[in-house]
Short mmCIF file of C-alpha atoms in Angstrom, two decimals:
data_model
loop_
_atom_site.label_atom_id
_atom_site.label_comp_id
_atom_site.label_asym_id
_atom_site.label_seq_id
_atom_site.Cartn_x
_atom_site.Cartn_y
_atom_site.Cartn_z
CA MET A 178 3.08 -19.90 15.92
CA ARG A 179 2.81 -18.34 19.20
CA GLY A 180 1.37 -20.63 20.76
CA LYS A 181 3.67 -22.90 23.87
CA PHE A 182 1.74 -25.71 25.09
CA LYS A 183 2.43 -26.49 28.47
CA ILE A 184 2.93 -30.81 28.42
CA SER A 185 0.37 -31.63 31.33
CA ALA A 186 -2.10 -29.92 29.22
CA LEU A 187 -1.84 -31.57 26.27
CA LEU A 188 -1.88 -34.91 27.94
CA VAL A 189 -5.12 -33.92 29.70
CA LEU A 190 -6.30 -32.80 25.93
CA LEU A 191 -5.43 -35.83 24.35
CA PHE A 192 -6.48 -37.50 27.36
CA LEU A 193 -10.07 -36.12 26.69
CA ALA A 194 -9.55 -36.98 23.16
CA SER A 195 -8.91 -40.35 23.11
CA SER A 196 -11.66 -41.08 26.26
CA CYS A 197 -15.18 -39.29 24.16
CA SER A 198 -14.07 -41.13 20.63
CA ASP A 199 -16.24 -43.57 21.89
CA PHE A 200 -19.58 -42.19 22.44
CA VAL A 201 -21.41 -39.60 20.54
CA ASP A 202 -21.03 -35.98 20.36
CA ILE A 203 -24.42 -34.76 21.93
CA ASN A 204 -23.00 -31.08 21.00
CA SER A 205 -22.63 -31.36 18.34
CA ASP A 206 -24.08 -29.23 15.80
CA PRO A 207 -24.15 -29.29 11.60
CA ASN A 208 -25.30 -25.63 11.68
CA ASN A 209 -22.27 -24.94 12.78
CA PRO A 210 -19.26 -27.31 10.91
CA THR A 211 -15.70 -27.21 12.69
CA LYS A 212 -14.10 -27.41 8.99
CA PRO A 213 -13.11 -24.16 7.75
CA THR A 214 -15.73 -22.52 4.50
CA LEU A 215 -13.54 -21.23 2.44
CA SER A 216 -16.36 -19.15 0.83
CA LEU A 217 -16.05 -17.31 4.19
CA LEU A 218 -13.07 -17.61 5.53
CA LEU A 219 -11.24 -16.00 1.49
CA PRO A 220 -12.72 -12.76 1.85
CA ALA A 221 -11.71 -12.57 5.24
CA THR A 222 -8.17 -13.09 4.53
CA GLN A 223 -8.44 -9.86 2.55
CA MET A 224 -10.04 -7.63 4.45
CA SER A 225 -7.15 -8.40 6.90
CA LEU A 226 -4.72 -7.74 4.21
CA ALA A 227 -5.97 -4.42 3.54
CA GLY A 228 -6.86 -3.24 7.15
CA TYR A 229 -3.41 -4.76 8.50
CA PHE A 230 -1.50 -3.33 5.56
CA ASN A 231 -2.75 0.28 6.80
CA GLY A 232 0.12 0.62 9.55
CA VAL A 233 3.14 -0.06 6.98
CA ASN A 234 0.81 2.28 4.72
CA ALA A 235 1.04 4.61 6.88
CA GLY A 236 4.85 4.40 8.12
CA GLY A 237 5.41 4.79 4.17
CA SER A 238 3.62 7.71 3.53
CA SER A 239 5.50 9.75 6.74
CA ALA A 240 9.06 8.34 4.86
CA MET A 241 8.02 9.36 1.39
CA GLN A 242 6.58 12.49 2.24
CA HIS A 243 3.02 12.52 1.20
CA PHE A 244 2.00 13.63 5.18
CA ALA A 245 3.92 15.85 7.25
CA SER A 246 3.06 13.63 10.16
CA GLY A 247 3.81 10.20 12.18
CA ALA A 248 7.06 8.99 14.02
CA LEU A 249 8.61 8.31 10.16
CA ASN A 250 8.35 12.10 9.30
CA ARG A 251 11.29 12.68 11.39
CA TRP A 252 12.76 9.05 10.68
CA ASN A 253 12.25 7.80 14.01
CA GLN A 254 10.71 4.28 14.77
CA SER A 255 10.69 2.56 17.90
CA GLY A 256 9.08 -1.07 18.78
CA THR A 257 5.84 -0.56 18.54
CA SER A 258 5.77 1.85 15.81
CA PHE A 259 4.55 -1.85 13.23
CA SER A 260 3.65 -4.14 16.31
CA THR A 261 -0.14 -4.27 15.21
CA PRO A 262 0.59 -5.03 11.50
CA TRP A 263 3.03 -7.20 12.39
CA SER A 264 0.97 -9.26 15.19
CA GLY A 265 -1.45 -8.50 12.27
CA PHE A 266 -0.16 -10.53 9.80
CA TYR A 267 1.11 -13.33 11.22
CA THR A 268 -1.30 -14.36 14.00
CA ALA A 269 -4.72 -13.44 11.68
CA THR A 270 -3.88 -13.05 8.10
CA ILE A 271 -1.36 -16.28 7.52
CA PRO A 272 -2.72 -18.76 9.43
CA ASP A 273 -5.99 -17.67 7.51
CA LEU A 274 -4.45 -18.20 3.89
CA GLU A 275 -2.33 -21.28 5.24
CA THR A 276 -6.01 -22.89 6.01
CA VAL A 277 -8.07 -21.85 2.98
CA ILE A 278 -4.10 -23.25 0.75
CA ARG A 279 -4.55 -26.09 3.46
CA GLU A 280 -8.24 -27.37 2.82
CA GLY A 281 -8.47 -26.29 -0.13
CA THR A 282 -6.41 -28.61 -1.19
CA ALA A 283 -7.90 -30.84 0.10
CA GLN A 284 -10.95 -29.91 -1.17
CA GLU A 285 -9.65 -29.62 -4.75
CA ALA A 286 -11.06 -26.33 -4.25
CA TRP A 287 -8.28 -25.14 -6.68
CA GLY A 288 -9.53 -21.32 -7.16
CA TYR A 289 -9.98 -20.70 -4.28
CA VAL A 290 -6.33 -22.00 -3.39
CA ALA A 291 -4.76 -19.89 -6.41
CA ILE A 292 -6.21 -16.93 -4.88
CA ALA A 293 -5.25 -17.26 -1.45
CA LYS A 294 -1.29 -18.38 -3.20
CA LEU A 295 -1.07 -15.11 -4.76
CA GLU A 296 -2.61 -13.37 -1.54
CA LYS A 297 0.27 -15.41 0.61
CA ALA A 298 2.72 -13.83 -2.24
CA TYR A 299 2.08 -10.31 -2.51
CA LEU A 300 1.72 -9.93 1.10
CA TYR A 301 5.38 -11.76 1.88
CA SER A 302 7.55 -9.87 -0.56
CA ILE A 303 5.70 -6.53 0.99
CA MET A 304 7.16 -7.85 4.31
CA VAL A 305 10.27 -8.61 2.82
CA ASP A 306 10.43 -5.03 1.30
CA VAL A 307 9.88 -3.13 4.50
CA TRP A 308 10.95 -5.10 7.17
CA GLY A 309 13.39 -7.04 4.87
CA ASP A 310 14.24 -11.02 6.81
CA VAL A 311 11.16 -12.17 8.09
CA PRO A 312 9.80 -15.54 9.76
CA TYR A 313 8.47 -17.71 6.59
CA THR A 314 9.28 -21.51 6.62
CA GLN A 315 8.54 -21.65 9.81
CA ALA A 316 5.76 -18.86 10.66
CA ALA A 317 2.82 -21.62 10.01
CA GLY A 318 2.23 -24.61 12.24
CA GLU A 319 3.82 -24.85 16.16
CA PHE A 320 6.64 -22.91 15.73
CA ALA A 321 6.56 -21.04 18.72
CA ASP A 322 9.89 -18.76 18.09
CA PRO A 323 10.29 -18.69 14.55
CA ALA A 324 13.63 -17.66 13.12
CA LEU A 325 13.96 -15.59 10.48
CA ASP A 326 14.24 -16.57 7.32
CA LYS A 327 16.43 -14.12 4.38
CA GLY A 328 14.48 -11.91 2.23
CA ALA A 329 16.29 -12.57 -0.81
CA ASP A 330 15.38 -16.39 -0.56
CA ILE A 331 11.78 -15.56 0.80
CA TYR A 332 11.71 -13.77 -2.67
CA THR A 333 12.93 -17.03 -4.29
CA SER A 334 10.61 -18.74 -2.69
CA LEU A 335 7.14 -16.56 -3.58
CA PHE A 336 8.84 -16.51 -7.29
CA ALA A 337 7.43 -20.35 -7.69
CA LEU A 338 4.14 -19.72 -5.34
CA ILE A 339 3.12 -17.70 -7.57
CA ASP A 340 3.92 -19.89 -10.68
CA GLU A 341 2.14 -22.76 -8.24
CA ALA A 342 -1.02 -20.08 -7.78
CA LEU A 343 -1.26 -19.48 -11.96
CA ALA A 344 -0.87 -23.47 -12.17
CA ASP A 345 -3.59 -24.22 -9.65
CA MET A 346 -5.66 -21.45 -11.58
CA ASN A 347 -5.19 -24.14 -14.70
CA LYS A 348 -6.91 -27.21 -12.73
CA SER A 349 -9.70 -26.00 -12.61
CA PHE A 350 -11.81 -22.12 -11.07
CA THR A 351 -14.68 -21.87 -9.23
CA VAL A 352 -15.05 -19.53 -6.73
CA ALA A 353 -17.91 -17.27 -5.97
CA ALA A 354 -17.70 -13.79 -6.77
CA GLY A 355 -19.20 -12.90 -3.09
CA SER A 356 -16.45 -14.63 -1.54
CA ASP A 357 -13.98 -12.41 -3.49
CA ILE A 358 -13.86 -8.81 -2.56
CA PHE A 359 -10.77 -8.76 -5.18
CA TYR A 360 -12.05 -9.72 -7.99
CA GLN A 361 -15.21 -11.14 -7.87
CA GLY A 362 -14.56 -14.61 -8.56
CA ASN A 363 -12.63 -13.59 -12.09
CA LYS A 364 -9.89 -16.19 -12.68
CA THR A 365 -8.38 -13.53 -15.70
CA ASN A 366 -8.22 -10.37 -13.62
CA TRP A 367 -6.45 -13.09 -10.76
CA THR A 368 -3.83 -14.01 -13.66
CA ARG A 369 -3.54 -11.13 -15.10
CA MET A 370 -2.24 -9.91 -10.61
CA ALA A 371 -0.42 -12.85 -11.02
CA ASN A 372 2.31 -11.88 -13.51
CA SER A 373 1.50 -7.85 -12.46
CA LEU A 374 3.12 -9.06 -9.19
CA LYS A 375 5.53 -11.16 -10.81
CA LEU A 376 6.71 -7.95 -12.97
CA LYS A 377 6.76 -5.52 -10.09
CA MET A 378 9.50 -8.18 -7.86
CA PHE A 379 11.06 -8.11 -11.00
CA ASN A 380 11.96 -4.97 -11.49
CA GLN A 381 12.29 -4.41 -7.77
CA ILE A 382 15.29 -6.53 -7.35
CA ARG A 383 17.37 -5.40 -10.79
CA LEU A 384 20.37 -3.88 -8.67
CA SER A 385 20.39 -7.39 -6.85
CA ASP A 386 20.23 -9.53 -9.58
CA PRO A 387 20.25 -7.98 -13.22
CA ALA A 388 20.49 -10.97 -15.00
CA LYS A 389 17.25 -12.62 -13.73
CA ALA A 390 15.48 -8.88 -13.17
CA SER A 391 15.71 -8.78 -17.08
CA ALA A 392 14.96 -12.31 -18.05
CA GLY A 393 12.22 -12.37 -16.46
CA ILE A 394 10.50 -9.41 -17.36
CA LYS A 395 11.73 -9.78 -20.91
CA ALA A 396 9.96 -13.30 -21.16
CA LEU A 397 6.76 -12.20 -19.63
CA LEU A 398 6.36 -9.05 -22.19
CA SER A 399 7.58 -11.74 -24.91
CA SER A 400 5.57 -14.34 -24.05
CA GLY A 401 2.23 -11.94 -24.11
CA ALA A 402 1.26 -13.02 -20.23
CA LEU A 403 -1.83 -10.87 -18.81
CA LEU A 404 -0.64 -8.32 -17.41
CA ILE A 405 -2.82 -5.53 -15.69
CA ALA A 406 -3.90 -3.01 -18.76
CA ASP A 407 -6.73 -1.40 -17.75
CA ASN A 408 -8.26 0.06 -14.60
CA ALA A 409 -10.65 -2.62 -14.40
CA GLN A 410 -8.22 -5.05 -13.43
CA ASP A 411 -6.61 -3.33 -10.46
CA PHE A 412 -5.71 -5.44 -7.46
CA THR A 413 -6.86 -2.42 -5.42
CA PHE A 414 -9.41 -2.75 -2.45
CA LYS A 415 -11.88 -0.79 -2.19
CA TYR A 416 -13.57 0.88 1.33
CA GLY A 417 -17.70 1.35 1.07
CA THR A 418 -19.43 4.18 3.13
CA ASN A 419 -21.11 2.23 6.33
CA VAL A 420 -20.57 4.06 9.53
CA THR A 421 -21.26 0.38 11.48
CA PRO A 422 -19.13 -1.61 11.36
CA ASN A 423 -17.38 0.68 9.66
CA ALA A 424 -16.03 -0.13 6.41
CA ARG A 425 -14.97 3.16 5.05
CA HIS A 426 -11.49 4.33 4.32
CA PRO A 427 -8.70 4.66 7.37
CA TRP A 428 -7.58 7.92 6.11
CA TYR A 429 -11.55 8.92 5.55
CA VAL A 430 -11.95 8.17 9.61
CA SER A 431 -8.89 9.74 10.57
CA TRP A 432 -8.88 12.84 8.74
CA TYR A 433 -12.80 13.53 9.33
CA GLY A 434 -12.73 13.14 12.26
CA SER A 435 -13.19 16.58 15.58
CA SER A 436 -9.29 15.40 15.97
CA ARG A 437 -8.09 15.14 12.46
CA GLY A 438 -5.85 12.76 10.89
CA GLY A 439 -1.98 15.06 10.71
CA TYR A 440 -0.82 17.92 8.47
CA VAL A 441 -0.37 17.35 4.85
CA SER A 442 3.06 17.62 3.79
CA MET A 443 4.09 20.66 2.06
CA PRO A 444 6.61 19.20 -0.35
CA LEU A 445 3.79 17.57 -2.11
CA VAL A 446 1.22 20.70 -2.50
CA ASN A 447 3.99 22.58 -3.62
CA ASN A 448 4.81 19.98 -6.58
CA LEU A 449 1.25 19.86 -7.42
CA LYS A 450 1.48 23.54 -7.54
CA ASP A 451 3.91 24.33 -9.28
CA SER A 452 3.82 21.65 -12.25
CA ASP A 453 -0.02 23.13 -12.44
CA ASP A 454 -1.01 19.43 -11.78
CA PRO A 455 -5.37 19.08 -11.67
CA ARG A 456 -5.22 16.27 -8.55
CA LEU A 457 -3.89 19.26 -5.71
CA ARG A 458 -8.04 19.71 -6.13
CA TYR A 459 -8.38 15.60 -5.65
CA TYR A 460 -6.08 14.83 -2.97
CA VAL A 461 -6.26 18.18 -0.56
CA PHE A 462 -8.81 19.99 0.80
CA ARG A 463 -8.62 23.39 2.56
CA GLN A 464 -10.97 24.34 4.86
CA ASN A 465 -9.87 27.73 4.93
CA SER A 466 -9.42 30.79 2.50
CA THR A 467 -6.45 32.46 4.43
CA VAL A 468 -4.64 30.19 6.98
CA GLY A 469 -1.17 29.61 5.13
CA LEU A 470 2.02 27.53 7.22
CA ALA A 471 2.08 27.77 11.38
CA ASN A 472 -1.99 29.01 11.72
CA SER A 473 -0.87 32.58 10.12
CA ASN A 474 -3.61 34.01 7.95
CA ASN A 475 -1.58 35.44 5.66
CA GLY A 476 -1.46 32.00 2.90
CA GLU A 477 -4.17 30.29 0.63
CA GLY A 478 -5.87 27.53 2.70
CA TYR A 479 -2.90 25.25 2.20
CA TYR A 480 -1.76 24.66 5.78
CA GLY A 481 0.45 22.24 5.74
CA ARG A 482 4.01 21.22 7.14
CA GLU A 483 7.58 21.05 6.39
CA PRO A 484 8.88 17.56 6.53
CA GLY A 485 10.57 16.54 10.27
CA ASP A 486 8.19 19.25 11.76
CA GLY A 487 7.57 18.32 15.61
CA ALA A 488 6.58 21.56 16.22
CA ALA A 489 3.60 21.03 18.92
CA SER A 490 0.27 21.54 16.92
CA PRO A 491 -1.61 24.25 17.80
CA ALA A 492 -5.81 24.61 18.18
CA ASP A 493 -5.51 24.46 14.45
CA ALA A 494 -8.34 21.29 13.65
CA ASN A 495 -10.39 23.62 12.04
CA THR A 496 -8.00 25.78 10.02
CA ARG A 497 -5.31 22.90 8.72
CA ALA A 498 -5.99 20.93 5.44
CA LEU A 499 -7.01 17.89 4.94
CA ILE A 500 -6.36 14.56 2.92
CA GLY A 501 -9.15 15.19 -0.01
CA ILE A 502 -11.70 13.13 -2.01
CA TYR A 503 -8.94 11.07 -3.47
CA PRO A 504 -8.68 8.50 -2.54
CA ALA A 505 -9.88 8.49 1.54
CA GLY A 506 -13.51 9.74 -0.46
CA GLY A 507 -13.35 12.85 1.31
CA LEU A 508 -14.20 16.41 -0.24
CA TYR A 509 -13.42 17.56 -3.98
CA ASP A 510 -11.72 21.61 -3.20
CA ASN A 511 -13.50 23.75 -5.30
CA GLY A 512 -11.99 26.83 -3.79
CA THR A 513 -10.34 29.30 -5.34
CA ILE A 514 -7.10 29.69 -5.78
CA LYS A 515 -5.68 33.05 -5.90
CA THR A 516 -1.89 33.00 -6.47
CA LEU A 517 -3.28 30.64 -9.94
CA THR A 518 -2.68 32.79 -13.15
CA ALA A 519 -2.61 32.69 -16.70
CA ALA A 520 -0.03 30.55 -16.71
CA ASN A 521 -2.19 27.68 -15.46
CA VAL A 522 -3.67 26.17 -17.70
CA TYR A 523 -4.71 22.20 -16.09
CA LEU A 524 -4.81 23.71 -12.41
CA ASN A 525 -7.30 26.72 -12.69
CA ASN A 526 -9.97 28.94 -11.02
CA THR A 527 -13.07 27.68 -13.43
CA GLY A 528 -15.85 27.01 -11.78
CA ALA A 529 -14.42 27.69 -8.45
CA VAL A 530 -15.76 29.99 -5.95
CA SER A 531 -14.44 31.88 -3.12
CA THR A 532 -16.71 31.46 -0.43
CA SER A 533 -17.67 28.63 1.85
CA THR A 534 -19.82 25.50 0.19
CA SER A 535 -20.54 22.52 0.33
CA ASN A 536 -17.05 21.94 -1.59
CA SER A 537 -15.29 24.65 -0.45
CA PHE A 538 -13.72 26.39 2.69
CA LYS A 539 -15.77 24.37 5.27
CA ILE A 540 -15.06 22.59 8.30
CA PRO A 541 -15.89 19.29 7.27
CA LEU A 542 -16.96 16.08 9.83
CA SER A 543 -18.06 12.41 8.69
CA THR A 544 -20.43 13.59 11.63
CA ALA A 545 -21.80 15.80 9.24
CA GLY A 546 -22.08 13.71 5.98
CA ASP A 547 -18.83 15.48 4.08
CA GLY A 548 -16.81 13.26 2.05
CA THR A 549 -18.55 9.33 1.88
CA GLY A 550 -15.79 7.55 3.28
CA ALA A 551 -15.49 5.46 -0.23
CA GLY A 552 -12.07 5.69 -0.90
CA ILE A 553 -9.22 2.83 -2.77
CA LEU A 554 -6.50 1.53 -1.44
CA PRO A 555 -4.69 0.69 -4.77
CA LEU A 556 -1.74 -2.34 -4.40
CA ILE A 557 -1.42 -3.22 -7.57
CA THR A 558 -2.72 -0.85 -10.91
CA ASN A 559 -2.66 -0.86 -14.14
CA SER A 560 -0.92 2.42 -13.96
CA MET A 561 1.82 1.24 -11.38
CA VAL A 562 2.93 -1.79 -14.53
CA LYS A 563 3.09 0.52 -16.68
CA PHE A 564 5.47 3.19 -14.76
CA ILE A 565 7.04 -0.10 -13.62
CA ARG A 566 7.67 -0.85 -17.50
CA ALA A 567 8.64 2.31 -18.14
CA GLU A 568 11.35 2.37 -15.65
CA ALA A 569 12.49 -0.79 -17.28
CA ALA A 570 12.39 0.10 -20.86
CA LEU A 571 15.44 3.08 -19.55
CA THR A 572 17.08 0.36 -17.32
CA MET A 573 17.34 -3.41 -18.67
CA GLY A 574 16.93 -2.08 -22.96
CA THR A 575 13.36 -3.63 -23.14
CA GLY A 576 12.97 -2.66 -26.18
CA GLU A 577 9.46 -0.77 -24.86
CA ASP A 578 8.81 3.17 -25.19
CA ALA A 579 9.34 4.59 -22.42
CA ALA A 580 7.88 8.21 -23.22
CA GLN A 581 4.43 6.72 -24.39
CA LEU A 582 4.36 3.56 -21.19
CA LEU A 583 4.82 6.98 -19.15
CA ALA A 584 2.62 8.81 -20.54
CA ASP A 585 -0.14 5.77 -20.28
CA ALA A 586 0.36 5.62 -16.88
CA VAL A 587 0.01 9.47 -15.98
CA THR A 588 -3.10 8.78 -18.46
CA ALA A 589 -4.11 5.38 -15.79
CA GLN A 590 -3.83 7.41 -12.74
CA LEU A 591 -5.11 10.19 -13.45
CA THR A 592 -8.65 8.88 -14.81
CA THR A 593 -8.85 6.71 -11.17
CA VAL A 594 -8.96 9.72 -9.57
CA SER A 595 -11.41 11.34 -11.89
CA THR A 596 -13.71 7.82 -11.44
CA LEU A 597 -13.41 8.36 -7.82
CA ALA A 598 -14.15 11.81 -7.71
CA GLY A 599 -17.42 11.13 -9.48
CA SER A 600 -18.44 8.60 -7.81
CA ASN A 601 -18.34 10.74 -4.24
CA LYS A 602 -19.77 13.73 -5.22
CA GLY A 603 -17.29 15.19 -6.69
CA THR A 604 -16.46 17.15 -9.95
CA THR A 605 -14.30 14.93 -12.36
CA ILE A 606 -11.71 15.48 -14.26
CA PRO A 607 -11.84 16.65 -17.75
CA ALA A 608 -11.10 14.48 -20.84
CA ALA A 609 -9.54 17.84 -22.58
CA THR A 610 -7.20 18.50 -18.91
CA ILE A 611 -6.35 15.00 -18.54
CA THR A 612 -5.27 14.24 -22.28
CA GLY A 613 -2.88 18.09 -22.30
CA PHE A 614 -1.56 17.30 -18.97
CA VAL A 615 -0.11 13.60 -19.92
CA ASN A 616 1.22 15.34 -23.24
CA LYS A 617 2.89 17.96 -21.48
CA VAL A 618 4.61 14.90 -18.85
CA LYS A 619 5.49 13.40 -22.16
CA THR A 620 6.95 16.58 -23.80
CA GLN A 621 9.10 16.98 -20.56
CA PHE A 622 10.12 12.99 -20.57
CA THR A 623 10.61 13.89 -24.32
CA ALA A 624 13.42 15.90 -24.03
CA ALA A 625 14.68 15.45 -20.91
CA SER A 626 18.23 14.15 -20.32
CA GLU A 627 18.56 9.84 -19.78
CA THR A 628 19.08 11.20 -15.46
CA GLY A 629 16.65 13.82 -16.33
CA LYS A 630 14.43 11.47 -18.02
CA MET A 631 14.58 8.44 -14.84
CA GLU A 632 13.58 11.70 -12.30
CA LEU A 633 10.58 12.67 -14.20
CA LEU A 634 9.82 9.25 -14.44
CA MET A 635 9.82 8.87 -10.70
CA THR A 636 8.91 12.51 -9.78
CA GLN A 637 5.66 11.24 -11.81
CA LYS A 638 4.81 8.04 -10.27
CA TRP A 639 5.69 9.35 -6.58
CA ILE A 640 2.19 11.72 -7.29
CA ALA A 641 0.85 8.67 -8.80
CA LEU A 642 1.57 6.68 -5.58
CA PHE A 643 -0.57 8.96 -3.04
CA GLY A 644 -2.34 6.40 -1.18
CA ASN A 645 0.67 3.41 -1.43
CA GLY A 646 3.15 4.60 0.89
CA VAL A 647 4.88 1.13 0.88
CA GLU A 648 5.15 1.22 -2.92
CA SER A 649 6.60 4.82 -2.94
CA TYR A 650 9.11 3.82 -0.21
CA ASN A 651 10.36 0.55 -1.94
CA ASP A 652 10.96 2.63 -5.23
CA TYR A 653 13.14 5.53 -3.60
CA ARG A 654 15.23 2.91 -1.67
CA ARG A 655 15.52 1.44 -4.72
CA THR A 656 16.02 4.49 -6.99
CA GLY A 657 16.66 7.14 -5.24
CA LEU A 658 14.25 9.18 -6.29
CA PRO A 659 12.20 11.78 -6.22
CA LYS A 660 13.86 14.15 -4.62
CA LEU A 661 12.61 14.60 -1.10
CA GLY A 662 12.52 17.93 0.94
CA ASP A 663 15.17 18.57 3.33
CA LEU A 664 13.68 17.79 7.19
CA VAL A 665 13.38 20.93 9.68
CA SER A 666 14.49 18.23 12.34
CA PRO A 667 15.33 14.61 11.80
CA LEU A 668 15.72 12.52 14.99
CA ASP A 669 17.49 9.79 13.03
CA VAL A 670 19.25 8.84 9.71
CA PHE A 671 16.57 7.97 6.72
CA PRO A 672 14.48 4.28 8.10
CA LEU A 673 16.12 1.28 5.16
CA ARG A 674 13.84 -0.82 7.13
CA PHE A 675 10.89 -0.36 9.33
CA TYR A 676 11.60 -1.43 13.27
CA TYR A 677 10.29 -5.18 14.38
CA SER A 678 7.77 -5.32 16.35
CA GLU A 679 8.91 -5.00 19.80
CA THR A 680 6.76 -8.18 20.96
CA GLU A 681 8.49 -10.49 18.64
CA LEU A 682 11.97 -9.74 19.64
CA THR A 683 11.56 -10.10 23.12
CA SER A 684 9.09 -13.17 23.08
CA ASN A 685 11.53 -15.11 19.81
CA GLU A 686 14.41 -16.99 21.78
CA THR A 687 15.87 -16.94 18.74
CA LEU A 688 16.12 -13.02 19.10
CA ILE A 689 16.14 -11.67 22.55
CA LYS A 690 20.01 -12.22 23.51
CA ASP A 691 20.51 -9.95 20.71
CA ARG A 692 16.93 -7.92 19.83
CA GLU A 693 18.93 -4.50 20.25
CA THR A 694 21.74 -5.29 17.69
CA ILE A 695 18.52 -6.76 15.57
CA GLN A 696 16.54 -3.76 15.87
CA ARG A 697 18.84 -1.19 15.62
CA ALA A 698 20.12 -3.16 12.45
CA GLN A 699 16.86 -2.19 11.28
CA GLN A 700 17.30 1.83 10.57
CA THR A 701 20.41 1.17 8.76
CA THR A 702 21.12 -1.73 7.11
CA PRO A 703 18.94 -2.22 3.52
CA VAL A 704 16.87 -4.97 2.57
CA PHE A 705 18.52 -7.51 0.09
CA TRP A 706 17.45 -5.87 -3.51
CA ASP A 707 18.44 -2.18 -1.90
CA LYS A 708 22.39 -1.75 -3.37
#
């Protein structure tokens, strides 16, 4: 995509190739084949997809007030904000996926082809969601200056690509378990992922193409198409504990390093606390029992920041609150929360301590063995699928029970949080707590007005999407929910798209002339499905 070859250099290469064809290649090494090995290349695509996704995920998490740090926390962005994921997707992930598809087709290794097509469909859907128009038809091959394709056109192509992948799986499906990080070569789970991706994309376009969205979702539901319906089927990237090479969750690496990763979001903290939500102890870890906002000494440890606060950071690396055990594999917070009362049923002080222990009021560092880093990156999950179906029931008349789907969605995510905590030296959420909290949410939903139902649904989804700010960013632009906190000091208007890489705009001949206009439009122009 980026290579521009000099004619003279190309002629030299052609001459050398033709001249050497008559001789035996004494440098040929049968132990190092020139053809790519699909079983090695496929997991490389999955690692790079997850790795570069973290760059856009950080932006979405900042804009959506899951964090209170980063430039987009003040709605500010530049041409370097997303240059790493843009470059990584186009120079690593996408070329490797195209290679798997091309070589796998030649070898009739249809399982590898199908998985690569589904990864490609997922990745491009996310790229359209955050950037809008992106190179697609000219992204692969020798196009030095690829044109931008319209986001709506790409979405149409992706629906067809997903169907191609499903057809490929039905030809044959043999993928080595060790070559598939996501599903260990499980055909049924990839089928569920494919249909769930279609469900997500149909819901995404429900405002721009309501007829297609409604028909697509109803067809999936009425046909009994396999969807992600259990947490074990989640399309989730799981990190490990290895330090060298580093296999740990990037948030853990950042937040549990000596310089810390940023600030927790006070709107998120306050929402969880005010809602008697047990997830507060899993999402946030407090280093100090008395610190408050602005590093004061009159709080209870939840020292984060309000959105849009651009003040310089004081010497607070050892006092500010940190990301907890979910989703990054940090620490569970078992410290006493002083302001809780008897009215708090699900977020309570049962078993909590007021002293410094391995899970309370300490200064944690990864180098000291605090936490594990074995977190997760939730991409499409059982919980998300249930939330989408609940939204579709409210907005497209699918006939499903929105209240029960909401309850199932919250149950699924609470269970994921509990499972991750249990496998990372944390405390699991009691089954009675999950059931009681979910019943409370369901009761509130049933009693709410139609507007209130949608607000409660999307607020619960925003909480559950902690760890995937991109999907929350998508939801907010589609629904205007949840209600975000006012920014202390915004630097721009709310970003409707992410900025392009400045390198792309200054090197792509199709964009250079209008690059400033193109870039500024990213802030203020909706993506095609945002009506």
